[in-house]
Amino acid sequence: PLPNLWQEITDLAEACLLAAAAIVGAKNLTIIAMGKFGGRELTYASDLDLMFVGDDFRAAQHLITVLSIPSPEGVIASLDARLRPEGEKGPLVGSLEAFEAYYRDRAQFWEIQALTRARPVAGPNQETFRAIAHAAWSIAGRDPDLFGKIDAMVQRVRAERGSGNDALDFKTGLGGIVEAEFLVQALQMRHDVRETSVRLAIAKLANIISPEDADLLGRGYEFLRRLETVLRRWRNTSASSLPPDPVEQRKLAIRMGFKDREGWQQGCERARADIHAIYGKHFGG
């Protein structure tokens, strides 16, 4: 099953990360997994989104270097630490107090939203960071304009990262992966549902959005993530849109277990239509 594959890829990435942390002596560094790494839902060619808490800048830098050293087989992992406070302009490592003050006073809304998937994986003060993250996103969840702000972020992601061909953009397009994930995070924030996995959060939201909608949302999301996984394994790249060539689409359909392109296309359209319909119920779109 697909969730088992995500878990296995995540476990492998986490084992590599912890081994590298031991090599560089990062025992005083608290390492926070974010995004799909935080949600234990990594797939092929996924970056490891990380944040570092503490005061050991040297250990954090060495950790990134160890995991990023090129070899004939490639790098161990592609790391992305830009979700930290102030992004690339901010310090690589920050204290608990600095993180808490940033999320309380200066963080952009999307940065707080991202904390719904924050998962400490190593180091001291893990529970303290969990409490800081939860306080930040649960307070933001009371914002009367919560859904308006998150919808604006969806539109921004679509404009900045989409190819301009909505039919091919299964990640950023209408009813795509981004709509599903941002909807789930908005509902988590509003109803204080603590769960870093999107798939498991959907199950926990069943009594809030209705079991029927949770089932459709979960099936649609898993279909698109399976499509993403198969496409990335096939192309060995972090693809997030479909190949435009019908012949290539047929190859993808067969790799996903369909007999023909037409049945696969119907599956894609149904998954996206279900996601977008449920998204519209909550965002008024």
Coordinates of C-alpha atoms in Angstrom, one line a residue:
P1 CA 0.0 0.0 0.0
L2 CA 1.1 3.6 -0.8
P3 CA 1.1 4.8 2.9
N4 CA 3.5 1.9 3.7
L5 CA 5.9 3.1 1.0
W6 CA 5.7 6.7 2.3
Q7 CA 6.5 5.4 5.8
E8 CA 9.5 3.3 4.5
I9 CA 11.0 6.2 2.6
T10 CA 10.5 8.5 5.6
D11 CA 12.1 5.9 8.0
L12 CA 15.1 5.6 5.7
A13 CA 15.5 9.3 5.4
E14 CA 15.2 9.7 9.2
A15 CA 17.7 6.9 9.8
C16 CA 20.2 8.7 7.5
L17 CA 19.5 12.0 9.3
L18 CA 20.1 10.5 12.7
A19 CA 23.2 8.7 11.7
A20 CA 24.6 11.9 10.2
A21 CA 23.7 13.8 13.4
A22 CA 25.6 11.3 15.4
I23 CA 28.6 11.6 13.1
V24 CA 28.8 15.4 13.5
G25 CA 28.0 15.4 17.2
A26 CA 24.7 17.2 17.0
K27 CA 23.4 15.9 20.3
N28 CA 22.4 19.4 21.6
L29 CA 20.6 20.3 18.3
T30 CA 16.9 19.8 18.2
I31 CA 15.9 18.8 14.6
I32 CA 12.4 19.5 13.4
A33 CA 11.0 17.6 10.4
M34 CA 8.6 19.7 8.3
G35 CA 6.3 19.2 5.3
K36 CA 5.9 15.7 4.0
F37 CA 8.9 14.6 6.1
G38 CA 7.1 15.8 9.2
G39 CA 4.0 14.0 8.1
R40 CA 5.8 10.7 7.4
E41 CA 4.6 11.0 3.8
L42 CA 7.8 11.3 1.8
T43 CA 7.9 9.9 -1.7
Y44 CA 10.6 9.6 -4.3
A45 CA 12.7 12.7 -5.0
S46 CA 11.2 14.5 -2.0
D47 CA 13.4 17.1 -0.2
L48 CA 13.8 16.9 3.5
D49 CA 12.3 20.1 5.0
L50 CA 14.1 20.8 8.3
M51 CA 14.5 23.4 11.0
F52 CA 17.2 23.5 13.7
V53 CA 16.6 24.6 17.3
G54 CA 19.5 25.4 19.7
D55 CA 22.8 27.3 19.5
D56 CA 25.1 24.8 17.6
F57 CA 25.3 26.4 14.2
R58 CA 28.5 24.4 13.4
A59 CA 26.7 21.1 13.9
A60 CA 23.8 22.1 11.8
Q61 CA 26.1 23.2 9.0
H62 CA 28.1 20.0 9.2
L63 CA 25.0 17.9 9.2
I64 CA 23.8 19.6 5.9
T65 CA 27.3 19.1 4.4
V66 CA 27.4 15.4 5.3
L67 CA 24.0 14.6 3.8
S68 CA 24.7 16.7 0.7
I69 CA 28.2 15.4 -0.3
P70 CA 28.0 14.2 -3.9
S71 CA 28.9 10.6 -4.7
P72 CA 28.7 8.3 -7.7
E73 CA 25.3 7.3 -6.4
G74 CA 24.2 10.9 -5.8
V75 CA 23.6 12.7 -2.5
I76 CA 22.2 11.0 0.6
A77 CA 19.4 13.5 0.8
S78 CA 18.4 16.9 -0.5
L79 CA 17.8 19.2 2.4
D80 CA 15.7 22.4 2.5
A81 CA 16.0 24.6 5.6
R82 CA 14.1 27.6 4.2
L83 CA 11.0 27.0 6.4
R84 CA 12.9 28.4 9.3
P85 CA 12.1 31.9 10.7
E86 CA 12.9 34.6 8.1
G87 CA 13.7 31.9 5.6
E88 CA 17.1 32.2 3.8
K89 CA 17.6 35.6 5.4
G90 CA 17.3 34.2 8.9
P91 CA 19.9 32.3 11.0
L92 CA 20.2 28.6 10.3
V93 CA 19.8 27.8 14.0
G94 CA 17.6 29.6 16.5
S95 CA 16.8 29.3 20.2
L96 CA 13.4 28.1 21.5
E97 CA 12.8 31.6 22.7
A98 CA 13.6 33.1 19.3
F99 CA 11.2 30.6 17.6
E100 CA 8.4 31.3 20.1
A101 CA 8.8 35.1 19.7
Y102 CA 8.9 34.9 15.9
Y103 CA 5.7 32.9 15.7
R104 CA 4.0 35.1 18.2
D105 CA 5.0 38.5 16.8
R106 CA 6.3 38.4 13.2
A107 CA 5.6 35.1 11.3
Q108 CA 3.6 35.2 8.1
F109 CA 0.4 33.2 8.2
W110 CA 1.7 30.4 5.9
E111 CA 4.7 29.9 8.2
I112 CA 2.3 29.2 11.1
Q113 CA 0.2 27.0 8.9
A114 CA 3.3 24.9 8.1
L115 CA 3.7 24.2 11.8
T116 CA 0.7 21.8 11.6
R117 CA 3.3 19.3 10.1
A118 CA 6.2 20.1 12.4
R119 CA 7.6 16.9 14.0
P120 CA 10.7 16.9 16.2
V121 CA 12.9 14.0 15.4
A122 CA 16.1 14.4 17.4
G123 CA 17.6 16.4 20.3
P124 CA 16.5 18.0 23.5
N125 CA 13.4 20.1 24.1
Q126 CA 11.2 18.2 21.7
E127 CA 8.0 18.5 23.8
T128 CA 8.7 22.2 24.4
F129 CA 8.9 22.9 20.6
R130 CA 5.7 20.8 20.0
A131 CA 3.9 23.0 22.6
I132 CA 5.2 26.2 20.9
A133 CA 4.2 25.0 17.5
H134 CA 0.7 23.9 18.6
A135 CA 0.1 27.2 20.5
A136 CA 1.0 29.2 17.3
W137 CA -1.2 27.3 14.9
S138 CA -4.1 26.8 17.3
I139 CA -4.3 30.5 18.1
A140 CA -4.1 31.3 14.3
G141 CA -6.9 28.9 13.8
R142 CA -9.3 31.3 15.6
D143 CA -8.7 34.0 13.0
P144 CA -12.1 34.9 11.5
D145 CA -10.4 35.2 8.1
L146 CA -8.6 31.8 8.4
F147 CA -10.1 30.3 5.3
G148 CA -9.7 33.5 3.3
K149 CA -6.0 33.7 4.1
I150 CA -5.3 30.1 3.3
D151 CA -7.3 30.3 0.0
A152 CA -5.2 33.3 -0.9
M153 CA -2.1 31.2 -0.3
V154 CA -3.5 28.5 -2.6
Q155 CA -4.0 31.0 -5.3
R156 CA -0.4 32.4 -4.8
V157 CA 1.1 28.9 -5.0
R158 CA -0.9 28.2 -8.2
A159 CA 0.3 31.5 -9.8
E160 CA 3.9 31.0 -8.8
R161 CA 4.5 27.3 -9.3
G162 CA 1.8 26.2 -11.8
S163 CA 2.7 25.6 -15.4
G164 CA -0.3 27.5 -16.7
N165 CA -2.0 24.3 -17.9
D166 CA -4.5 23.5 -15.2
A167 CA -5.4 20.1 -16.7
L168 CA -1.8 18.9 -16.4
D169 CA -1.0 20.5 -13.0
F170 CA -2.2 17.7 -10.6
K171 CA -0.3 19.4 -7.7
T172 CA -1.2 23.1 -8.0
G173 CA -4.2 23.0 -10.3
L174 CA -7.9 23.0 -9.3
G175 CA -8.6 19.9 -7.1
G176 CA -4.9 19.1 -6.9
I177 CA -2.7 18.0 -4.1
V178 CA -2.2 21.6 -2.8
E179 CA -6.0 22.2 -2.4
A180 CA -6.4 19.0 -0.5
E181 CA -3.4 19.6 1.8
F182 CA -4.3 23.3 2.5
L183 CA -8.0 22.4 3.1
V184 CA -6.9 19.8 5.7
Q185 CA -4.5 22.2 7.4
A186 CA -7.2 24.9 7.6
L187 CA -9.7 22.5 9.2
Q188 CA -7.0 21.2 11.6
M189 CA -6.3 24.8 12.7
R190 CA -9.9 25.7 13.0
H191 CA -10.9 22.5 15.0
D192 CA -7.6 22.0 16.8
V193 CA -6.8 18.6 15.3
R194 CA -3.2 17.6 16.1
E195 CA -1.9 15.3 13.4
T196 CA 1.2 15.8 11.1
S197 CA 0.0 13.3 8.5
V198 CA -2.4 14.6 5.9
R199 CA -3.9 11.1 5.3
L200 CA -4.5 10.5 9.0
A201 CA -5.7 14.0 9.6
I202 CA -8.4 13.4 7.0
A203 CA -9.6 10.4 9.0
K204 CA -9.7 12.4 12.2
L205 CA -11.7 15.1 10.5
A206 CA -14.4 12.7 9.4
N207 CA -16.9 13.7 12.1
I208 CA -16.3 17.4 11.2
I209 CA -16.6 17.4 7.4
S210 CA -18.8 14.2 7.3
P211 CA -17.6 10.6 6.8
E212 CA -18.7 10.7 3.1
D213 CA -16.6 13.8 2.4
A214 CA -13.6 12.4 4.3
D215 CA -13.8 9.2 2.3
L216 CA -13.9 11.1 -1.0
L217 CA -11.2 13.5 0.0
G218 CA -9.0 10.7 1.3
R219 CA -9.5 8.6 -1.9
G220 CA -8.8 11.6 -4.2
Y221 CA -5.7 12.7 -2.3
E222 CA -4.3 9.2 -2.2
F223 CA -4.9 8.8 -6.0
L224 CA -3.0 12.0 -6.8
R225 CA -0.2 11.1 -4.4
R226 CA 0.0 7.6 -6.1
L227 CA 0.2 9.4 -9.4
E228 CA 3.0 11.6 -8.1
T229 CA 4.9 8.6 -6.7
V230 CA 4.7 6.6 -9.9
L231 CA 5.6 9.6 -12.1
R232 CA 8.6 10.4 -9.9
R233 CA 9.9 6.9 -9.8
W234 CA 9.5 6.6 -13.6
R235 CA 11.1 10.0 -14.4
N236 CA 13.5 10.1 -11.5
T237 CA 12.6 13.7 -10.9
S238 CA 10.3 15.8 -8.6
A239 CA 7.6 16.1 -11.3
S240 CA 4.3 17.7 -10.3
S241 CA 2.5 17.9 -13.6
L242 CA 1.4 15.3 -16.1
P243 CA 3.3 14.7 -19.4
P244 CA 1.3 16.5 -22.2
D245 CA 1.9 13.7 -24.7
P246 CA -1.0 11.2 -24.8
V247 CA 1.4 8.3 -25.5
E248 CA 3.4 9.2 -22.4
Q249 CA 0.1 9.5 -20.4
R250 CA -0.8 6.0 -21.6
K251 CA 2.5 4.7 -20.3
L252 CA 1.8 6.4 -17.0
A253 CA -1.7 4.9 -16.8
I254 CA -0.3 1.4 -17.3
R255 CA 2.3 2.0 -14.6
M256 CA -0.5 2.9 -12.3
G257 CA -2.3 -0.3 -13.1
F258 CA -4.9 0.9 -15.6
K259 CA -5.6 -0.9 -18.8
D260 CA -5.9 2.2 -20.9
R261 CA -5.4 6.0 -20.9
E262 CA -9.2 6.6 -20.9
G263 CA -9.9 4.8 -17.6
W264 CA -6.9 6.5 -16.0
Q265 CA -8.0 9.9 -17.2
Q266 CA -11.4 9.4 -15.7
G267 CA -9.8 8.4 -12.4
C268 CA -7.7 11.6 -12.5
E269 CA -10.7 13.8 -13.3
R270 CA -12.9 12.2 -10.6
A271 CA -10.2 12.6 -7.9
R272 CA -9.7 16.3 -8.7
A273 CA -13.4 17.0 -9.0
D274 CA -14.1 15.4 -5.6
I275 CA -11.3 17.4 -3.9
H276 CA -12.3 20.7 -5.5
A277 CA -16.0 20.2 -4.6
I278 CA -15.1 19.6 -0.9
Y279 CA -12.6 22.5 -1.0
G280 CA -15.4 24.7 -2.4
K281 CA -17.7 23.8 0.5
H282 CA -15.3 25.3 3.0
F283 CA -13.7 28.1 0.9
G284 CA -16.8 29.2 -0.9
G285 CA -15.2 28.5 -4.3

